[in-house]
Coordinates of C-alpha atoms in Angstrom, one line a residue:
M65 CA -0.3 0.1 0.0
L66 CA 1.2 3.1 -1.0
T67 CA 1.2 7.1 1.6
V68 CA 1.7 9.6 -0.7
E69 CA 3.1 13.7 0.8
N70 CA 3.3 16.1 -1.3
K71 CA 6.8 17.8 -0.7
V72 CA 8.2 19.7 -4.0
T73 CA 10.4 22.7 -4.6
T74 CA 10.1 25.4 -6.8
V75 CA 11.0 25.6 -10.8
F76 CA 10.7 28.6 -12.6
V77 CA 9.4 28.4 -16.3
G78 CA 10.3 32.0 -17.3
N79 CA 8.7 33.9 -14.8
I80 CA 6.0 31.9 -13.7
G81 CA 7.0 29.4 -10.4
I82 CA 5.9 25.9 -10.8
G83 CA 5.2 23.5 -7.4
G84 CA 6.6 25.1 -3.7
N85 CA 3.4 27.7 -2.7
H86 CA 2.6 28.3 -6.2
P87 CA -0.8 27.7 -7.6
I88 CA -1.2 24.5 -10.2
R89 CA -0.4 25.0 -13.9
I90 CA -2.2 25.3 -16.7
Q91 CA -0.3 24.5 -20.3
S92 CA -1.2 23.3 -23.8
M93 CA 0.3 23.0 -27.3
T94 CA 0.2 24.7 -30.4
N95 CA -1.1 22.5 -33.5
T96 CA 0.5 24.5 -36.0
P97 CA 3.5 23.7 -37.9
T98 CA 6.0 25.9 -36.3
H99 CA 7.3 27.4 -39.3
H100 CA 4.2 29.1 -40.1
I101 CA 5.5 31.8 -38.1
E102 CA 2.6 33.9 -37.9
K103 CA -0.2 31.4 -37.4
T104 CA 2.0 29.6 -34.7
V105 CA 2.2 33.2 -32.7
N106 CA -1.3 33.8 -32.8
Q107 CA -2.3 30.5 -31.8
I108 CA 0.1 31.0 -28.6
I109 CA -1.6 34.3 -27.8
T110 CA -5.0 33.0 -28.1
I111 CA -3.4 29.6 -26.0
W112 CA -2.6 32.3 -23.3
K113 CA -5.2 34.4 -23.3
A114 CA -7.6 31.5 -22.6
G115 CA -5.6 30.9 -19.6
A116 CA -2.6 28.9 -20.0
D117 CA 0.4 29.6 -17.8
F118 CA 2.9 29.1 -21.1
V119 CA 2.0 27.1 -24.3
R120 CA 4.9 24.4 -25.4
I121 CA 5.6 24.0 -29.5
T122 CA 7.4 21.4 -31.4
I123 CA 10.8 21.4 -32.6
P124 CA 12.0 18.6 -34.9
N125 CA 13.9 19.8 -37.4
T126 CA 16.0 23.3 -37.9
K127 CA 13.7 24.9 -39.6
D128 CA 11.3 25.0 -37.0
L129 CA 14.4 26.1 -34.9
E130 CA 14.9 29.0 -36.4
A131 CA 11.6 29.9 -36.5
T132 CA 11.1 29.5 -33.0
K133 CA 14.1 32.7 -33.1
K134 CA 11.2 34.6 -34.7
I135 CA 8.0 33.7 -32.3
K136 CA 9.8 34.4 -29.6
A137 CA 11.3 37.8 -30.8
L138 CA 7.4 38.7 -32.4
L139 CA 5.8 37.7 -29.2
T140 CA 8.5 40.0 -27.0
K141 CA 7.4 43.1 -29.5
Q142 CA 4.1 42.5 -28.7
N143 CA 4.9 42.6 -25.3
F144 CA 3.8 38.8 -24.9
N145 CA 5.6 37.6 -22.2
I146 CA 4.6 33.9 -22.5
P147 CA 7.1 31.2 -21.3
L148 CA 7.7 28.8 -24.6
V149 CA 8.3 25.2 -24.0
A150 CA 10.1 23.4 -27.3
D151 CA 9.3 19.5 -27.3
I152 CA 12.1 17.2 -28.5
H153 CA 12.3 13.8 -29.5
F154 CA 15.1 12.0 -31.2
S155 CA 17.4 15.0 -31.5
P156 CA 19.6 15.6 -28.1
K157 CA 22.1 18.5 -30.6
L158 CA 18.2 20.2 -31.4
A159 CA 17.5 19.9 -27.5
I160 CA 20.8 22.0 -26.7
R161 CA 20.7 24.0 -29.5
A162 CA 16.9 25.1 -28.2
A163 CA 17.8 25.6 -24.6
A164 CA 19.1 28.7 -26.0
I165 CA 16.2 30.4 -27.1
V166 CA 12.4 28.9 -25.1
D167 CA 12.3 29.0 -21.3
K168 CA 12.4 25.3 -20.9
I169 CA 12.9 22.2 -22.7
R170 CA 11.1 18.3 -22.8
I171 CA 12.7 15.6 -23.8
N172 CA 11.7 12.4 -24.2
P173 CA 13.5 10.0 -22.2
G174 CA 12.2 7.0 -24.8
N175 CA 14.6 9.0 -28.0
F176 CA 16.3 11.7 -26.2
A177 CA 19.4 9.2 -26.4
E178 CA 19.1 5.6 -27.0
L179 CA 22.0 3.6 -28.8
G180 CA 20.0 0.8 -30.3
N181 CA 19.4 -2.6 -29.4
N182 CA 21.9 -4.8 -27.3
I183 CA 24.4 -2.2 -26.3
P184 CA 25.9 -2.7 -23.1
E185 CA 23.6 -1.2 -20.1
N186 CA 26.8 0.7 -19.0
E187 CA 27.3 2.2 -22.2
Q188 CA 24.1 3.5 -22.8
Q189 CA 24.1 5.1 -19.4
A190 CA 27.4 6.9 -19.8
F191 CA 25.9 7.9 -23.3
I192 CA 22.7 9.1 -22.0
R193 CA 24.9 10.9 -19.6
K194 CA 27.3 12.7 -21.8
K195 CA 24.2 13.8 -23.7
V196 CA 22.1 15.0 -20.4
S197 CA 25.3 17.5 -19.3
E198 CA 25.8 18.5 -23.0
L199 CA 22.2 19.6 -22.2
I200 CA 22.6 20.8 -18.8
A201 CA 25.7 23.0 -19.5
V202 CA 23.7 25.1 -22.1
C203 CA 20.4 25.1 -19.6
N204 CA 22.1 26.4 -16.9
Q205 CA 23.9 29.5 -19.1
Y206 CA 20.7 30.5 -20.2
E207 CA 18.5 30.1 -16.7
T208 CA 16.1 26.9 -18.8
S209 CA 14.2 24.3 -16.9
I210 CA 13.9 20.7 -18.4
R211 CA 10.8 18.5 -18.2
I212 CA 11.6 14.5 -18.8
G213 CA 8.6 14.0 -20.3
V214 CA 8.2 9.4 -20.4
N215 CA 5.5 8.5 -22.9
H216 CA 3.6 5.2 -22.1
G217 CA 3.9 4.9 -25.5
S218 CA 7.3 5.4 -26.6
L219 CA 9.3 3.3 -24.2
P220 CA 13.1 2.2 -24.8
E221 CA 13.3 -1.7 -25.9
R222 CA 15.9 -2.0 -23.1
I223 CA 12.8 -0.7 -20.5
L224 CA 10.6 -2.8 -22.8
Q225 CA 12.4 -6.3 -22.5
K226 CA 12.9 -6.2 -19.1
Y227 CA 9.7 -4.3 -17.3
G228 CA 7.1 -4.8 -20.5
N229 CA 4.9 -1.9 -21.3
T230 CA 3.7 -1.0 -18.1
A231 CA 4.1 1.5 -15.2
E232 CA 7.0 -0.3 -13.6
G233 CA 8.8 0.6 -16.7
M234 CA 8.1 4.5 -17.0
V235 CA 9.0 4.6 -13.9
A236 CA 12.4 2.9 -14.5
L237 CA 13.4 4.7 -17.3
T238 CA 12.4 8.1 -15.3
M239 CA 14.5 7.6 -12.1
Q240 CA 17.3 7.1 -14.6
Y241 CA 17.1 10.0 -15.9
L242 CA 16.6 11.8 -12.2
M243 CA 19.4 10.5 -10.6
I244 CA 21.5 12.0 -13.3
F245 CA 20.1 14.9 -13.2
N246 CA 20.7 14.7 -9.4
D247 CA 24.2 13.8 -9.5
L248 CA 24.9 16.5 -12.0
K249 CA 23.3 18.9 -9.0
F250 CA 20.5 20.3 -11.8
K251 CA 17.4 21.2 -10.0
R252 CA 15.5 23.0 -12.8
V253 CA 13.4 19.5 -13.5
I254 CA 9.9 19.3 -13.9
V255 CA 9.1 15.3 -14.4
S256 CA 6.0 13.8 -16.2
L257 CA 4.2 10.0 -16.8
K258 CA 2.0 10.5 -19.5
S259 CA -0.1 7.4 -21.1
S260 CA -3.5 7.0 -23.0
N261 CA -4.6 4.6 -20.4
P262 CA -5.8 6.9 -17.4
L263 CA -5.0 3.5 -14.5
V264 CA -1.5 2.8 -16.3
M265 CA -1.0 7.2 -16.0
V266 CA -2.1 7.2 -11.9
Y267 CA -0.3 4.5 -11.2
A268 CA 2.6 5.2 -13.0
N269 CA 3.0 8.8 -11.3
R270 CA 1.8 7.0 -8.1
L271 CA 5.0 4.7 -7.9
L272 CA 7.4 7.7 -8.7
K273 CA 6.2 9.5 -5.9
R274 CA 6.8 6.9 -3.7
K275 CA 10.3 6.4 -5.5
M276 CA 11.2 10.2 -5.3
I277 CA 10.1 10.7 -1.8
A278 CA 12.6 7.1 -0.9
T279 CA 15.4 8.9 -2.9
N280 CA 15.0 12.6 -1.5
L281 CA 14.0 13.7 -4.9
N282 CA 11.7 16.7 -4.8
F283 CA 11.4 17.5 -8.3
P284 CA 7.5 18.9 -9.5
L285 CA 5.3 16.8 -11.2
H286 CA 3.2 18.0 -14.3
I287 CA 0.5 15.3 -14.8
G288 CA -1.9 14.6 -17.6
V289 CA -3.9 11.9 -19.8
T290 CA -2.4 12.0 -23.1
E291 CA -4.3 11.1 -26.5
A292 CA -7.3 11.8 -24.0
G293 CA -8.8 12.3 -27.1
D294 CA -12.3 14.6 -28.0
S295 CA -15.7 15.3 -27.0
D296 CA -17.4 13.5 -23.6
D297 CA -14.8 11.1 -24.0
G298 CA -11.6 13.4 -23.8
R299 CA -13.3 15.4 -20.8
I300 CA -13.9 12.1 -18.6
K301 CA -10.9 10.5 -19.5
S302 CA -8.6 13.4 -18.4
A303 CA -11.1 14.8 -15.3
L304 CA -10.2 10.7 -14.2
G305 CA -6.6 10.7 -14.5
I306 CA -5.9 14.1 -13.7
G307 CA -8.6 14.5 -11.2
T308 CA -7.7 11.6 -9.1
L309 CA -3.9 12.8 -8.7
L310 CA -5.0 16.3 -7.9
Q311 CA -6.9 15.5 -5.0
E312 CA -4.3 13.4 -3.5
K313 CA -2.2 16.3 -4.0
I314 CA 0.4 15.2 -7.1
G315 CA 0.9 17.5 -9.3
S316 CA 2.5 21.1 -10.0
T317 CA 0.8 21.4 -13.4
I318 CA -1.4 19.9 -15.9
R319 CA -2.4 20.2 -19.2
V320 CA -5.8 18.2 -20.8
S321 CA -5.0 17.0 -24.2
L322 CA -8.2 16.9 -26.9
T323 CA -8.6 16.3 -29.9
E324 CA -10.1 19.4 -30.7
P325 CA -8.4 23.4 -30.8
P326 CA -5.9 23.4 -28.0
E327 CA -7.5 26.7 -26.3
K328 CA -10.3 24.2 -25.7
E329 CA -8.7 22.4 -23.1
I330 CA -7.9 25.5 -20.7
P331 CA -11.7 25.7 -19.3
V332 CA -11.7 22.2 -19.0
A333 CA -8.2 22.2 -16.9
K334 CA -9.6 25.1 -14.9
K335 CA -12.6 23.3 -14.1
I336 CA -10.7 20.2 -12.8
I337 CA -8.3 22.1 -10.8
C338 CA -11.2 23.9 -9.2
Y339 CA -13.1 20.9 -8.2
A340 CA -10.0 19.1 -6.9
K341 CA -9.6 22.5 -4.2
E342 CA -13.3 22.1 -3.3
K343 CA -12.2 19.1 -2.1
T344 CA -9.2 18.7 -0.7
A345 CA -10.3 21.7 0.9
I346 CA -12.7 19.7 3.3
S347 CA -11.5 18.6 6.3
S348 CA -11.0 15.2 7.6
D349 CA -10.6 12.9 10.5
F350 CA -9.2 10.3 8.3
K351 CA -5.3 9.6 9.4
N352 CA -2.9 7.5 7.8
I353 CA -4.9 6.3 5.0
T354 CA -3.5 4.0 2.5
Y355 CA -3.9 2.6 -1.3
P356 CA -3.3 0.4 -4.1
E357 CA -0.2 0.5 -5.5
I358 CA -1.1 -2.0 -8.1
F359 CA -4.4 -2.3 -9.5
S360 CA -6.6 -5.1 -8.0
K361 CA -10.3 -5.2 -7.9
R362 CA -12.1 -5.7 -5.1
K363 CA -14.1 -9.1 -5.2
V364 CA -18.2 -9.3 -4.0
S365 CA -19.9 -11.8 -3.3
A366 CA -22.8 -13.2 -5.8
T367 CA -26.5 -12.0 -5.9
S368 CA -29.5 -13.1 -7.2
L369 CA -29.3 -9.8 -9.4
V370 CA -26.2 -10.0 -11.2
D371 CA -22.6 -10.8 -11.1
F372 CA -21.4 -8.1 -9.9
N373 CA -17.2 -8.8 -10.4
K374 CA -18.5 -9.2 -13.9
Y375 CA -21.0 -6.5 -14.8
P376 CA -21.4 -2.9 -13.2
Q377 CA -24.4 -1.4 -13.0
V378 CA -25.9 1.8 -13.8
L379 CA -29.0 2.9 -11.9
I380 CA -31.1 5.5 -13.4
A381 CA -33.1 8.5 -11.8
G382 CA -34.0 12.0 -10.9
K383 CA -35.3 12.8 -8.1
N384 CA -33.4 12.5 -4.1
F385 CA -33.7 9.7 -2.1
R386 CA -31.8 11.4 0.5
Q387 CA -35.0 13.3 1.1
N388 CA -37.4 10.2 1.1
K389 CA -38.7 11.7 -2.1
S390 CA -41.2 8.8 -4.1
Q391 CA -39.7 8.0 -7.6
Y392 CA -39.2 5.0 -9.7
I393 CA -35.8 4.0 -11.2
A394 CA -34.3 1.2 -13.4
I395 CA -31.2 -0.8 -12.8
D396 CA -29.7 -2.1 -16.3
N397 CA -26.4 -2.9 -17.6
K398 CA -25.7 -2.0 -21.4
N399 CA -24.1 -5.3 -22.3
H400 CA -27.6 -7.0 -20.5
S401 CA -30.6 -6.1 -21.9
Y402 CA -33.0 -5.8 -18.8
E403 CA -34.4 -3.6 -16.4
K404 CA -35.5 -4.1 -12.8
T405 CA -37.2 -1.6 -11.2
V406 CA -36.4 -0.1 -7.8
V407 CA -38.3 1.7 -5.4
P408 CA -38.0 2.5 -2.3
F409 CA -39.1 0.2 0.7
S410 CA -41.9 2.0 1.9
E411 CA -43.5 1.8 -1.2
H412 CA -42.7 -1.6 -1.8
I413 CA -45.2 -3.7 -4.3
T414 CA -42.9 -5.0 -6.6
G415 CA -39.7 -4.6 -8.3
I416 CA -36.6 -4.7 -6.1
P417 CA -36.9 -2.3 -2.4
I418 CA -33.9 -0.1 -1.2
F419 CA -33.8 0.0 2.2
T420 CA -32.5 3.4 3.8
V421 CA -31.9 4.0 7.6
N422 CA -35.1 4.6 8.8
T423 CA -36.8 1.3 7.2
I424 CA -33.4 -0.4 8.0
D425 CA -35.2 -2.6 10.9
K426 CA -37.4 -4.3 8.4
L427 CA -34.6 -6.0 6.6
S428 CA -34.2 -9.2 8.4
D429 CA -38.1 -9.3 7.9
Y430 CA -38.0 -9.0 4.2
S431 CA -38.2 -12.5 2.5
G432 CA -37.4 -11.8 -1.5
K433 CA -34.1 -12.3 -3.2
D434 CA -33.2 -8.5 -4.3
K435 CA -32.9 -5.8 -1.6
M436 CA -30.9 -2.4 -1.7
L437 CA -29.8 -0.4 1.4
L438 CA -28.8 3.1 0.9
I439 CA -27.0 4.3 3.3
T440 CA -23.5 6.5 4.1
F441 CA -20.5 5.2 6.1
N442 CA -21.5 6.8 9.3
E443 CA -24.8 5.1 9.3
I444 CA -23.2 1.9 8.2
K445 CA -20.9 2.1 11.4
A446 CA -23.8 2.8 13.6
N447 CA -25.6 -0.3 11.9
I448 CA -22.9 -2.8 11.3
L449 CA -24.5 -5.6 13.2
K450 CA -28.1 -5.4 11.3
I451 CA -26.5 -6.3 7.9
K452 CA -23.2 -8.1 8.3
N453 CA -24.4 -11.6 8.0
D454 CA -26.7 -10.2 4.8
K455 CA -25.3 -11.9 1.8
L456 CA -27.4 -10.5 -1.0
L457 CA -27.6 -7.2 0.3
I458 CA -26.4 -4.4 -2.0
L459 CA -25.3 -1.4 -0.9
I460 CA -25.5 1.9 -2.2
Y461 CA -22.9 3.7 -0.6
H462 CA -23.9 7.5 -0.7
L463 CA -21.5 10.8 -0.6
S464 CA -22.4 13.9 -0.3
D465 CA -19.9 17.3 -1.3
L466 CA -18.8 17.5 2.6
S467 CA -17.2 13.5 2.0
P468 CA -13.4 14.4 1.7
V469 CA -11.5 12.6 -0.7
Y470 CA -9.9 9.6 1.5
E471 CA -13.4 8.9 3.0
V472 CA -14.3 6.0 0.2
D473 CA -11.0 4.4 1.1
A474 CA -11.8 4.7 5.4
F475 CA -15.2 3.0 4.1
F476 CA -13.7 0.7 1.8
D477 CA -11.2 -0.5 5.2
F478 CA -14.1 -0.6 7.4
L479 CA -16.2 -3.0 5.6
K480 CA -13.0 -5.2 4.7
K481 CA -12.2 -5.4 9.0
E482 CA -15.6 -6.7 9.0
K483 CA -15.4 -8.9 5.9
I484 CA -18.3 -7.3 4.7
N485 CA -17.9 -8.3 0.5
N486 CA -21.2 -7.3 -0.2
P487 CA -21.5 -5.2 -3.4
V488 CA -21.3 -1.7 -3.4
I489 CA -23.0 0.9 -6.2
F490 CA -21.9 4.6 -5.6
H491 CA -24.4 7.3 -5.1
K492 CA -23.8 10.9 -5.5
N493 CA -26.8 14.2 -6.2
Y494 CA -26.0 16.8 -7.7
T495 CA -27.2 20.2 -8.5
E496 CA -26.0 20.7 -12.4
N497 CA -26.9 22.7 -15.6
D498 CA -23.5 22.2 -17.5
L499 CA -23.5 18.9 -19.1
E500 CA -19.1 19.0 -18.7
T501 CA -19.2 20.5 -15.2
L502 CA -21.0 17.8 -14.2
Q503 CA -18.9 15.1 -16.5
I504 CA -15.7 16.6 -14.8
K505 CA -17.4 16.4 -11.3
V506 CA -19.0 12.2 -11.4
A507 CA -15.6 11.7 -13.6
M508 CA -13.5 13.1 -10.1
D509 CA -15.6 11.8 -7.2
F510 CA -16.1 8.3 -8.3
G511 CA -13.2 7.8 -11.0
R512 CA -10.7 7.8 -7.8
P513 CA -12.5 4.9 -6.0
F514 CA -12.4 2.6 -9.5
I515 CA -9.0 3.4 -10.3
N516 CA -8.3 1.8 -6.8
G517 CA -10.2 -1.4 -7.4
Y518 CA -13.7 -0.3 -5.3
G519 CA -17.3 -0.3 -6.6
N520 CA -19.4 -2.4 -8.8
G521 CA -21.4 0.7 -9.9
L522 CA -23.2 4.0 -10.4
F523 CA -26.1 6.1 -9.2
I524 CA -26.1 9.8 -10.1
T525 CA -29.0 12.1 -9.3
N526 CA -28.8 15.7 -10.9
H527 CA -31.3 18.4 -9.9
G528 CA -30.5 20.6 -13.0
T529 CA -31.7 20.7 -16.7
I530 CA -29.6 17.7 -17.6
N531 CA -31.7 14.9 -18.8
N532 CA -31.3 11.5 -17.5
T533 CA -29.9 10.2 -20.9
A534 CA -27.0 11.9 -20.8
I535 CA -26.2 11.1 -16.7
Q536 CA -26.7 7.3 -17.9
Q537 CA -24.1 8.3 -20.5
I538 CA -21.9 9.5 -18.5
A539 CA -22.3 6.9 -15.8
Y540 CA -21.1 4.7 -18.9
D541 CA -17.9 6.9 -20.3
L542 CA -16.5 6.2 -16.6
L543 CA -17.0 2.5 -16.3
Q544 CA -15.0 2.8 -19.6
A545 CA -12.2 5.0 -18.9
T546 CA -11.5 3.2 -15.9
R547 CA -11.8 -0.3 -18.2
M548 CA -14.7 -1.5 -15.8
L549 CA -17.4 -2.1 -18.3
I550 CA -16.6 -1.6 -22.3
T551 CA -20.1 -0.7 -24.2
K552 CA -18.8 1.7 -27.2
T553 CA -16.1 1.9 -29.5
E554 CA -12.7 2.8 -27.7
Y555 CA -10.8 6.1 -29.5
I556 CA -7.4 6.9 -28.5
A557 CA -6.5 10.0 -30.2
C558 CA -3.2 12.7 -29.8
P559 CA -4.8 16.3 -29.2
S560 CA -2.4 17.4 -32.6
C561 CA 0.8 19.6 -32.8
G562 CA 3.1 20.8 -35.0
R563 CA 4.6 17.5 -36.1
T564 CA 0.9 16.2 -37.1
L565 CA 0.8 14.8 -40.7
F566 CA -3.1 15.1 -41.3
D567 CA -6.4 16.8 -40.0
L568 CA -6.5 15.1 -36.7
E569 CA -9.9 17.2 -35.7
S570 CA -11.9 16.4 -38.8
T571 CA -10.3 12.7 -39.4
T572 CA -11.1 11.6 -36.0
Q573 CA -14.6 12.7 -36.4
K574 CA -15.0 10.5 -39.7
I575 CA -13.6 7.2 -38.5
R576 CA -16.1 8.0 -35.5
K577 CA -18.8 8.5 -37.8
K578 CA -18.0 4.7 -39.7
T579 CA -17.0 3.2 -36.5
A580 CA -19.0 4.2 -33.3
H581 CA -21.2 1.3 -33.2
L582 CA -18.3 -1.5 -32.7
K583 CA -18.3 -1.5 -29.3
G584 CA -15.7 -3.1 -27.8
L585 CA -13.2 -2.2 -30.6
K586 CA -10.0 -0.5 -29.9
I587 CA -8.9 2.0 -32.1
A588 CA -6.1 5.0 -32.6
I589 CA -5.5 7.5 -33.9
M590 CA -2.5 9.3 -34.2
G591 CA -0.9 12.4 -36.0
C592 CA 2.8 10.9 -36.3
I593 CA 4.8 8.0 -34.9
V594 CA 6.4 9.8 -32.0
N595 CA 3.8 8.1 -29.8
G596 CA 2.1 6.3 -32.3
I597 CA 3.1 2.7 -32.0
G598 CA 3.3 2.4 -28.4
E599 CA 0.1 3.9 -27.9
M600 CA -1.7 1.7 -29.9
A601 CA -0.4 -1.5 -28.1
D602 CA -4.0 -1.3 -25.8
A603 CA -5.4 -0.6 -29.7
D604 CA -6.7 -3.4 -32.1
Y605 CA -5.8 -1.0 -34.9
G606 CA -3.8 2.0 -35.5
Y607 CA -4.1 5.2 -37.9
V608 CA -1.1 6.9 -38.2
G609 CA 0.9 9.4 -40.1
G610 CA 3.0 8.3 -42.2
T611 CA 4.5 11.3 -44.4
P612 CA 2.4 14.6 -45.5
G613 CA -0.7 13.2 -47.2
K614 CA 0.3 9.9 -46.8
I615 CA -1.6 7.5 -44.0
S616 CA 0.0 4.2 -42.3
L617 CA -2.1 1.3 -40.9
Y618 CA -2.0 -1.0 -38.2
K619 CA -3.5 -4.3 -36.5
K620 CA -2.3 -4.1 -33.0
R621 CA 1.6 -3.1 -33.3
K622 CA 2.3 -4.3 -36.4
L623 CA 2.0 -2.4 -39.8
I624 CA 0.1 -3.4 -42.5
K625 CA -0.1 -1.2 -45.0
K626 CA 1.7 2.2 -45.4
N627 CA 1.8 5.1 -48.1
I628 CA -2.3 5.0 -47.7
P629 CA -3.3 8.3 -49.9
E630 CA -5.2 10.6 -47.1
E631 CA -8.4 10.7 -49.4
N632 CA -8.7 6.8 -49.2
A633 CA -6.9 5.9 -45.9
V634 CA -10.6 6.0 -43.8
D635 CA -11.9 3.7 -46.1
E636 CA -8.7 1.2 -46.0
L637 CA -9.4 1.1 -42.4
I638 CA -12.7 0.1 -42.2
K639 CA -11.4 -2.5 -44.9
L640 CA -9.0 -3.9 -42.6
I641 CA -11.3 -4.2 -39.9
K642 CA -13.4 -6.1 -42.4
D643 CA -10.8 -8.4 -43.8
N644 CA -9.9 -8.9 -39.6
G645 CA -13.8 -10.0 -38.7
D646 CA -13.7 -7.6 -36.1
W647 CA -16.6 -5.5 -38.5
Q648 CA -20.6 -5.4 -37.2
D649 CA -23.1 -4.1 -39.5
I650 CA -25.0 -1.6 -37.7
H651 CA -27.7 -3.2 -37.5
S652 CA -26.8 -6.8 -36.5

């Protein structure tokens, strides 16, 4: 089990402090080719005006490096003091030259100084140290900071062979670099571990934090879910991953990666930070709370209703059970075509009764198999003897706006100590009229328990204007993001940057329109090859920019066809899916 502290030093990027007592910083990245100077300058300003603290640009070659000098000069001329971050892959030489221009260099240890396969590890480490030393020399001269940005999708072969494509591998690679930076006494370091899978991202950052504490390293962390996608999925995945860590006070700067115009990332980031502040500000009596280092799903007892170990449930309702208002709700699961009516016990004639603390004494007299108990943590502690031996009871655990972050952990610790293995469905009331805000709050309230292996379903009630169909979809989207229940096609889509070789936003929409009915299929849509193959490791099919105007198609990590003209590539993807037997007609 893991307990995390939050003590980090301050690192400056230009005039912006990160870590220490500074607020959580927000960043985004341009998606214009950097050598399109005027467009890039305008987009940097747009992102900054939306509320970003600094902006990242890609520098894949010398042409873009020279353009960056002009971009910096134009921003200064227009009186915009916006810190710039250079995103560098594959080239230590470019990183060294860029360090004299920008405020921060992002290097990717997966491709920064790798000599290739079958190189003795001592030679590899010596080469990394040499290249890092050269970069540090320039950064010291210009007071440039460095982000060590490890991506789940671009781990080097030597790490993959030893650890696999895992959170442990991400942390091992990061620690190799951190120890070199620490040994060379370079302190202007920020660290990030990102993945398109929110669970991998959360567990990697938790593990890194523990390793850093154990080795007395206190560098600030930049956090984000990469390739989160667009629309609802991108917001829920980002709130799930980033929100979980911020509630645990891990993370000093964030990016929400959406396959949308970059300025649209900023309002989402602000909402995540704001809600994390609200939740962490709630006073708590829970001390020494720990949570899993590796994912392990809580096993629950069987009920006559459904096997909750396999099929988490979604309850659909409108009114507030905590106020004992009369209502009827349905319990269902998209992978099972059934609905069951659920009613308060006081009005029970047919269907599944829900008991509360006011009717809990009637539990022992009820002869039906299916029954639920809506209860708070304090209520269950006070009434434990009345439910302890009822193996068929389904618990609906009610959280309020005053429930502290670690209450859920304490609740499940209590159940474990009392040897209670009953299924638990989470419940909370909201009063939201804005769909995006509700998505973020639900993902942050319930995503963290799901990531920790707790819970068997969701019961969301909202007293705003959002309809029940939309609320139900939020529940399904969160269950899919946590890998608990797959009910639709999964898209892994990068947010686009200056390396992108096609229009990601419109292409993602085209692919989604033609494949959204393929439940359970995972399709990766990548603008370039930098993270492509690795981030596609979890996908069934990959659509990747190879060269300008040309697309490569993958089945898992295997390249199937390359140099496909962009105008034909979506149809070729559909053909590939059909040829492999994964296609379903819409009405089948």
